[in-house]
Every structure is written in C-alpha cells, then in structure tokens.
Amino acid sequence: HPVLALAAAAQSRGHDVRVVIPARFLPVATSLGLSVVPFPEDSDRAMHQMGAGLGSARRALRWFASELQRQAEFLLEAAAGVDLLLGTVTDTAAPTVAEARRLRFVRLAYTLVLPGRQPPPLIPWVSLPPWLNPLAWRLINGAAGLLLRRPLNELRRGLGLDPVGPIADYFAGAGPTLLGVSPLLAPPDPTWSFPHA
C-alpha cells in the first residue's frame, strides 16, 4: 500500500493527511490512524478487470475518459482545505482538480509508467527490441489523447481552466513524479525529461 505508507509517514512528521481510497482499504488505513474519505468501489474494481494486451489498453483509456467527471466531482470536494494533492497514475482528474484548487500536485507511480525504452504497461510484447518501445509509447499517448483530450478539456472548461495540449504532458508534467519503483529493476529512462524522484 504505497499511498498509505506515504500518508502515514507524512502524518508522523506532523502533517494533516486525508486519504481518498476505495472502501476495502479502510481497515488498513484506520489501523495506521489515517483520516479516510472512501471512494466508491466500482471504479477500483473496473481497473482490475481490464486484463492485458491491446484490448486492455483500449478498455483502460475508455474507462479513464468515462471516469473523469465523477473523479473530478469527488476530488474537488475531498480536496477542500488541503495544500497538496498526491495522485496516482489512475487519478485522471487529479491534476485538473489540483490546478482548479490551486494546490501543489505530486504524482505517485508505483509501476513504470514513464515513456522511454522500457515497454509500456498493458502491452504484451515485452520481448520486442527495446528500440520499438518508444514507438509503442507514442502510439499509446496518441490514442490516449484521442480518447481523453475532449472530455478532459470539457471538464477543464467547466472549471475555468485552459485546455490541455499533449496528453503525456498533462499526466507527467502537472507536477513531479514520485517513483515507487526499484531503481535496479525499473530505472527511469535517462531521456525522460519530466521531474521525478
């Protein structure tokens, strides 16, 4: 539970922490003494039922697009009164909510979702030559832009925010990415240009 571990560490250093997680993680979060806002379970289950391969990438992108408005409404309320919003890679609306609320935003990645020479998640061809992986990332980011840019910009327009450009910039460039991955097993590509730690 990387999010809960980070939240507990921040709380032990004197920060007030509010965690938005699926209700099934409540026992673990409350055992750590964390204040929790439970998120509806169905979206979390949907993410875990996508499988792998090209079909799963397509299902994931459609799910992200359909979840935008619901996530935004939920997070706008949950983020009232906070000064930093930490989101994961599935929190599609989080960078927009942070911008609308004028919050600092940090993205947590605990799987390697940084474009580069490693294969993208959800793609089965992990044994292809590494030089093909940047092309796979471009294809995924292009498809993500086609599916997500319109509903995302409609959401942002309703919040009085400027539209987004390249979708990869929206996800990776909204704030620094905190990498919860092994630097030995999954180091970020040296060509990755966005801030990360």
PDB file of C-alpha atoms in Angstrom:
ATOM      1  CA  HIS A   1       0.000   0.000   0.000  1.00  0.00           C
ATOM      2  CA  PRO A   2       2.417   2.721  -1.162  1.00  0.00           C
ATOM      3  CA  VAL A   3      -0.123   5.561  -0.793  1.00  0.00           C
ATOM      4  CA  LEU A   4      -0.925   4.575   2.783  1.00  0.00           C
ATOM      5  CA  ALA A   5       2.761   4.244   3.681  1.00  0.00           C
ATOM      6  CA  LEU A   6       3.439   7.750   2.336  1.00  0.00           C
ATOM      7  CA  ALA A   7       0.400   9.144   4.125  1.00  0.00           C
ATOM      8  CA  ALA A   8       1.429   7.558   7.429  1.00  0.00           C
ATOM      9  CA  ALA A   9       4.981   8.900   7.040  1.00  0.00           C
ATOM     10  CA  ALA A  10       3.681  12.413   6.310  1.00  0.00           C
ATOM     11  CA  GLN A  11       1.349  12.230   9.297  1.00  0.00           C
ATOM     12  CA  SER A  12       4.174  11.074  11.590  1.00  0.00           C
ATOM     13  CA  ARG A  13       6.050  14.238  10.584  1.00  0.00           C
ATOM     14  CA  GLY A  14       3.182  16.432  11.770  1.00  0.00           C
ATOM     15  CA  HIS A  15       1.186  16.913   8.564  1.00  0.00           C
ATOM     16  CA  ASP A  16      -2.610  16.678   8.488  1.00  0.00           C
ATOM     17  CA  VAL A  17      -3.394  13.926   5.994  1.00  0.00           C
ATOM     18  CA  ARG A  18      -6.649  12.978   4.285  1.00  0.00           C
ATOM     19  CA  VAL A  19      -6.595   9.801   2.184  1.00  0.00           C
ATOM     20  CA  VAL A  20      -9.056   9.058  -0.624  1.00  0.00           C
ATOM     21  CA  ILE A  21      -9.070   5.295  -1.166  1.00  0.00           C
ATOM     22  CA  PRO A  22     -11.519   2.512  -2.065  1.00  0.00           C
ATOM     23  CA  ALA A  23     -13.546   1.464   0.977  1.00  0.00           C
ATOM     24  CA  ARG A  24     -11.997  -2.018   1.057  1.00  0.00           C
ATOM     25  CA  PHE A  25      -8.700  -0.454   2.220  1.00  0.00           C
ATOM     26  CA  LEU A  26     -10.363   1.232   5.205  1.00  0.00           C
ATOM     27  CA  PRO A  27      -9.184  -1.331   7.805  1.00  0.00           C
ATOM     28  CA  VAL A  28      -5.534  -0.883   6.833  1.00  0.00           C
ATOM     29  CA  ALA A  29      -5.815   2.911   6.699  1.00  0.00           C
ATOM     30  CA  THR A  30      -7.606   3.222  10.024  1.00  0.00           C
ATOM     31  CA  SER A  31      -5.082   0.877  11.664  1.00  0.00           C
ATOM     32  CA  LEU A  32      -2.465   3.475  10.692  1.00  0.00           C
ATOM     33  CA  GLY A  33      -4.570   6.232  12.265  1.00  0.00           C
ATOM     34  CA  LEU A  34      -5.285   7.938   8.939  1.00  0.00           C
ATOM     35  CA  SER A  35      -8.293  10.097   8.163  1.00  0.00           C
ATOM     36  CA  VAL A  36     -10.045   8.464   5.200  1.00  0.00           C
ATOM     37  CA  VAL A  37     -12.540   9.597   2.565  1.00  0.00           C
ATOM     38  CA  PRO A  38     -13.791   6.335   0.973  1.00  0.00           C
ATOM     39  CA  PHE A  39     -14.075   6.351  -2.818  1.00  0.00           C
ATOM     40  CA  PRO A  40     -16.808   4.217  -4.455  1.00  0.00           C
ATOM     41  CA  GLU A  41     -15.613   0.675  -5.099  1.00  0.00           C
ATOM     42  CA  ASP A  42     -16.858   0.117  -8.627  1.00  0.00           C
ATOM     43  CA  SER A  43     -14.204   2.257 -10.324  1.00  0.00           C
ATOM     44  CA  ASP A  44     -11.434   0.448  -8.496  1.00  0.00           C
ATOM     45  CA  ARG A  45     -12.827  -2.947  -9.486  1.00  0.00           C
ATOM     46  CA  ALA A  46     -13.138  -1.838 -13.105  1.00  0.00           C
ATOM     47  CA  MET A  47      -9.415  -1.110 -13.262  1.00  0.00           C
ATOM     48  CA  HIS A  48      -8.570  -4.601 -12.015  1.00  0.00           C
ATOM     49  CA  GLN A  49     -10.800  -6.313 -14.600  1.00  0.00           C
ATOM     50  CA  MET A  50      -9.083  -4.926 -17.694  1.00  0.00           C
ATOM     51  CA  GLY A  51      -6.681  -7.790 -18.300  1.00  0.00           C
ATOM     52  CA  ALA A  52      -3.641  -7.331 -20.546  1.00  0.00           C
ATOM     53  CA  GLY A  53      -2.860  -6.736 -24.197  1.00  0.00           C
ATOM     54  CA  LEU A  54      -4.145  -4.234 -26.732  1.00  0.00           C
ATOM     55  CA  GLY A  55      -7.765  -4.752 -25.704  1.00  0.00           C
ATOM     56  CA  SER A  56      -6.927  -3.872 -22.125  1.00  0.00           C
ATOM     57  CA  ALA A  57      -5.165  -0.668 -23.191  1.00  0.00           C
ATOM     58  CA  ARG A  58      -8.272   0.340 -25.158  1.00  0.00           C
ATOM     59  CA  ARG A  59     -10.557  -0.561 -22.208  1.00  0.00           C
ATOM     60  CA  ALA A  60      -8.327   1.376 -19.806  1.00  0.00           C
ATOM     61  CA  LEU A  61      -8.408   4.527 -21.947  1.00  0.00           C
ATOM     62  CA  ARG A  62     -12.198   4.353 -22.320  1.00  0.00           C
ATOM     63  CA  TRP A  63     -12.529   3.883 -18.566  1.00  0.00           C
ATOM     64  CA  PHE A  64     -10.290   6.889 -17.876  1.00  0.00           C
ATOM     65  CA  ALA A  65     -12.455   9.048 -20.146  1.00  0.00           C
ATOM     66  CA  SER A  66     -15.721   7.902 -18.538  1.00  0.00           C
ATOM     67  CA  GLU A  67     -14.363   8.365 -15.000  1.00  0.00           C
ATOM     68  CA  LEU A  68     -13.141  11.929 -15.444  1.00  0.00           C
ATOM     69  CA  GLN A  69     -16.248  13.808 -14.357  1.00  0.00           C
ATOM     70  CA  ARG A  70     -17.007  11.511 -11.423  1.00  0.00           C
ATOM     71  CA  GLN A  71     -13.424  11.628 -10.179  1.00  0.00           C
ATOM     72  CA  ALA A  72     -13.321  15.405 -10.511  1.00  0.00           C
ATOM     73  CA  GLU A  73     -16.546  15.959  -8.549  1.00  0.00           C
ATOM     74  CA  PHE A  74     -15.395  13.621  -5.807  1.00  0.00           C
ATOM     75  CA  LEU A  75     -11.871  15.044  -5.557  1.00  0.00           C
ATOM     76  CA  LEU A  76     -12.975  18.677  -5.691  1.00  0.00           C
ATOM     77  CA  GLU A  77     -14.944  18.084  -2.508  1.00  0.00           C
ATOM     78  CA  ALA A  78     -12.359  15.830  -0.849  1.00  0.00           C
ATOM     79  CA  ALA A  79      -9.519  18.291  -1.570  1.00  0.00           C
ATOM     80  CA  ALA A  80     -11.227  21.290   0.056  1.00  0.00           C
ATOM     81  CA  GLY A  81      -8.843  22.885   2.533  1.00  0.00           C
ATOM     82  CA  VAL A  82      -5.704  20.927   1.619  1.00  0.00           C
ATOM     83  CA  ASP A  83      -2.438  22.365   0.296  1.00  0.00           C
ATOM     84  CA  LEU A  84      -1.016  19.374  -1.607  1.00  0.00           C
ATOM     85  CA  LEU A  85      -2.707  16.684  -3.691  1.00  0.00           C
ATOM     86  CA  LEU A  86      -0.910  13.384  -4.268  1.00  0.00           C
ATOM     87  CA  GLY A  87      -2.428  11.350  -7.081  1.00  0.00           C
ATOM     88  CA  THR A  88      -1.595   8.039  -8.707  1.00  0.00           C
ATOM     89  CA  VAL A  89      -1.462   7.273 -12.409  1.00  0.00           C
ATOM     90  CA  THR A  90      -5.137   6.227 -12.450  1.00  0.00           C
ATOM     91  CA  ASP A  91      -6.323   9.522 -10.923  1.00  0.00           C
ATOM     92  CA  THR A  92      -7.020  11.085 -14.301  1.00  0.00           C
ATOM     93  CA  ALA A  93      -8.788  14.149 -12.928  1.00  0.00           C
ATOM     94  CA  ALA A  94      -6.324  14.829 -10.097  1.00  0.00           C
ATOM     95  CA  PRO A  95      -4.013  17.253 -11.973  1.00  0.00           C
ATOM     96  CA  THR A  96      -7.054  19.265 -13.091  1.00  0.00           C
ATOM     97  CA  VAL A  97      -8.505  19.300  -9.570  1.00  0.00           C
ATOM     98  CA  ALA A  98      -5.144  20.429  -8.175  1.00  0.00           C
ATOM     99  CA  GLU A  99      -4.991  23.234 -10.715  1.00  0.00           C
ATOM    100  CA  ALA A 100      -8.592  24.302 -10.070  1.00  0.00           C
ATOM    101  CA  ARG A 101      -7.970  24.330  -6.293  1.00  0.00           C
ATOM    102  CA  ARG A 102      -4.517  25.936  -6.738  1.00  0.00           C
ATOM    103  CA  LEU A 103      -2.799  23.040  -4.999  1.00  0.00           C
ATOM    104  CA  ARG A 104       0.658  21.610  -5.421  1.00  0.00           C
ATOM    105  CA  PHE A 105       0.385  18.291  -7.237  1.00  0.00           C
ATOM    106  CA  VAL A 106       2.625  15.219  -6.953  1.00  0.00           C
ATOM    107  CA  ARG A 107       2.072  12.063  -8.993  1.00  0.00           C
ATOM    108  CA  LEU A 108       2.951   8.694  -7.483  1.00  0.00           C
ATOM    109  CA  ALA A 109       3.971   5.923  -9.882  1.00  0.00           C
ATOM    110  CA  TYR A 110       4.472   2.501  -8.368  1.00  0.00           C
ATOM    111  CA  THR A 111       4.668   0.765 -11.718  1.00  0.00           C
ATOM    112  CA  LEU A 112       6.895   2.005 -14.505  1.00  0.00           C
ATOM    113  CA  VAL A 113       4.660   4.358 -16.486  1.00  0.00           C
ATOM    114  CA  LEU A 114       7.344   6.665 -17.793  1.00  0.00           C
ATOM    115  CA  PRO A 115       7.811   6.813 -21.569  1.00  0.00           C
ATOM    116  CA  GLY A 116      11.185   5.504 -22.656  1.00  0.00           C
ATOM    117  CA  ARG A 117      12.915   2.357 -23.769  1.00  0.00           C
ATOM    118  CA  GLN A 118      11.020   0.035 -21.411  1.00  0.00           C
ATOM    119  CA  PRO A 119       7.711  -1.407 -22.684  1.00  0.00           C
ATOM    120  CA  PRO A 120       4.513   0.403 -21.719  1.00  0.00           C
ATOM    121  CA  PRO A 121       2.219  -1.281 -19.186  1.00  0.00           C
ATOM    122  CA  LEU A 122      -0.660  -3.379 -20.563  1.00  0.00           C
ATOM    123  CA  ILE A 123       1.304  -4.225 -23.721  1.00  0.00           C
ATOM    124  CA  PRO A 124       2.109  -7.949 -24.063  1.00  0.00           C
ATOM    125  CA  TRP A 125       5.143  -7.681 -26.354  1.00  0.00           C
ATOM    126  CA  VAL A 126       7.759  -7.156 -23.663  1.00  0.00           C
ATOM    127  CA  SER A 127      10.310  -9.175 -25.644  1.00  0.00           C
ATOM    128  CA  LEU A 128      10.361  -6.833 -28.649  1.00  0.00           C
ATOM    129  CA  PRO A 129      13.605  -4.972 -29.346  1.00  0.00           C
ATOM    130  CA  PRO A 130      13.948  -2.001 -26.965  1.00  0.00           C
ATOM    131  CA  TRP A 131      14.117   0.480 -29.852  1.00  0.00           C
ATOM    132  CA  LEU A 132      10.435  -0.289 -30.611  1.00  0.00           C
ATOM    133  CA  ASN A 133       9.247   0.690 -27.123  1.00  0.00           C
ATOM    134  CA  PRO A 134       9.374   4.489 -27.702  1.00  0.00           C
ATOM    135  CA  LEU A 135       7.132   3.920 -30.727  1.00  0.00           C
ATOM    136  CA  ALA A 136       4.687   1.912 -28.567  1.00  0.00           C
ATOM    137  CA  TRP A 137       4.634   4.791 -26.049  1.00  0.00           C
ATOM    138  CA  ARG A 138       3.897   7.280 -28.844  1.00  0.00           C
ATOM    139  CA  LEU A 139       1.020   5.104 -30.068  1.00  0.00           C
ATOM    140  CA  ILE A 140      -0.452   4.786 -26.564  1.00  0.00           C
ATOM    141  CA  ASN A 141      -0.095   8.502 -25.851  1.00  0.00           C
ATOM    142  CA  GLY A 142      -1.657   9.300 -29.230  1.00  0.00           C
ATOM    143  CA  ALA A 143      -4.616   7.015 -28.513  1.00  0.00           C
ATOM    144  CA  ALA A 144      -4.919   8.486 -25.005  1.00  0.00           C
ATOM    145  CA  GLY A 145      -5.025  11.959 -26.498  1.00  0.00           C
ATOM    146  CA  LEU A 146      -7.777  10.960 -28.940  1.00  0.00           C
ATOM    147  CA  LEU A 147      -9.929   9.441 -26.197  1.00  0.00           C
ATOM    148  CA  LEU A 148      -9.198  11.737 -23.262  1.00  0.00           C
ATOM    149  CA  ARG A 149      -8.471  15.225 -24.563  1.00  0.00           C
ATOM    150  CA  ARG A 150     -12.068  16.125 -25.438  1.00  0.00           C
ATOM    151  CA  PRO A 151     -13.763  15.044 -22.150  1.00  0.00           C
ATOM    152  CA  LEU A 152     -10.798  16.380 -20.185  1.00  0.00           C
ATOM    153  CA  ASN A 153     -10.980  19.781 -21.862  1.00  0.00           C
ATOM    154  CA  GLU A 154     -14.761  19.904 -21.359  1.00  0.00           C
ATOM    155  CA  LEU A 155     -14.166  19.295 -17.647  1.00  0.00           C
ATOM    156  CA  ARG A 156     -11.437  21.938 -17.549  1.00  0.00           C
ATOM    157  CA  ARG A 157     -13.583  24.463 -19.418  1.00  0.00           C
ATOM    158  CA  GLY A 158     -16.322  23.992 -16.808  1.00  0.00           C
ATOM    159  CA  LEU A 159     -13.747  24.780 -14.105  1.00  0.00           C
ATOM    160  CA  GLY A 160     -12.444  27.873 -15.925  1.00  0.00           C
ATOM    161  CA  LEU A 161      -9.120  26.239 -16.868  1.00  0.00           C
ATOM    162  CA  ASP A 162      -7.188  26.327 -20.127  1.00  0.00           C
ATOM    163  CA  PRO A 163      -7.336  23.250 -22.378  1.00  0.00           C
ATOM    164  CA  VAL A 164      -4.509  20.729 -22.272  1.00  0.00           C
ATOM    165  CA  GLY A 165      -2.096  20.068 -25.118  1.00  0.00           C
ATOM    166  CA  PRO A 166      -0.261  16.737 -25.431  1.00  0.00           C
ATOM    167  CA  ILE A 167      -1.796  14.230 -23.039  1.00  0.00           C
ATOM    168  CA  ALA A 168       1.600  12.925 -21.874  1.00  0.00           C
ATOM    169  CA  ASP A 169       2.483  16.459 -20.759  1.00  0.00           C
ATOM    170  CA  TYR A 170      -0.779  16.637 -18.802  1.00  0.00           C
ATOM    171  CA  PHE A 171      -0.087  13.435 -16.873  1.00  0.00           C
ATOM    172  CA  ALA A 172       3.654  13.659 -16.400  1.00  0.00           C
ATOM    173  CA  GLY A 173       4.124  17.414 -16.393  1.00  0.00           C
ATOM    174  CA  ALA A 174       1.470  18.532 -13.899  1.00  0.00           C
ATOM    175  CA  GLY A 175       3.950  18.084 -11.063  1.00  0.00           C
ATOM    176  CA  PRO A 176       6.891  15.932 -10.078  1.00  0.00           C
ATOM    177  CA  THR A 177       6.509  12.157 -10.288  1.00  0.00           C
ATOM    178  CA  LEU A 178       7.439  10.256  -7.157  1.00  0.00           C
ATOM    179  CA  LEU A 179       8.723   6.868  -8.288  1.00  0.00           C
ATOM    180  CA  GLY A 180       7.801   3.979  -6.025  1.00  0.00           C
ATOM    181  CA  VAL A 181       9.732   1.550  -8.226  1.00  0.00           C
ATOM    182  CA  SER A 182      13.026  -0.274  -7.876  1.00  0.00           C
ATOM    183  CA  PRO A 183      15.857   1.791  -9.402  1.00  0.00           C
ATOM    184  CA  LEU A 184      17.628  -1.507 -10.105  1.00  0.00           C
ATOM    185  CA  LEU A 185      14.725  -3.398 -11.737  1.00  0.00           C
ATOM    186  CA  ALA A 186      12.893  -0.485 -13.337  1.00  0.00           C
ATOM    187  CA  PRO A 187      15.099   2.607 -13.640  1.00  0.00           C
ATOM    188  CA  PRO A 188      13.601   5.592 -15.450  1.00  0.00           C
ATOM    189  CA  ASP A 189      14.903   6.088 -18.949  1.00  0.00           C
ATOM    190  CA  PRO A 190      17.709   8.689 -18.899  1.00  0.00           C
ATOM    191  CA  THR A 191      15.940  10.529 -21.729  1.00  0.00           C
ATOM    192  CA  TRP A 192      12.764  11.061 -19.621  1.00  0.00           C
ATOM    193  CA  SER A 193      12.574  14.833 -19.261  1.00  0.00           C
ATOM    194  CA  PHE A 194       9.920  15.374 -16.581  1.00  0.00           C
ATOM    195  CA  PRO A 195      10.849  15.996 -12.916  1.00  0.00           C
ATOM    196  CA  HIS A 196      10.932  12.797 -10.832  1.00  0.00           C
ATOM    197  CA  ALA A 197      12.399  11.458  -7.609  1.00  0.00           C
TER     198      ALA A 197
END
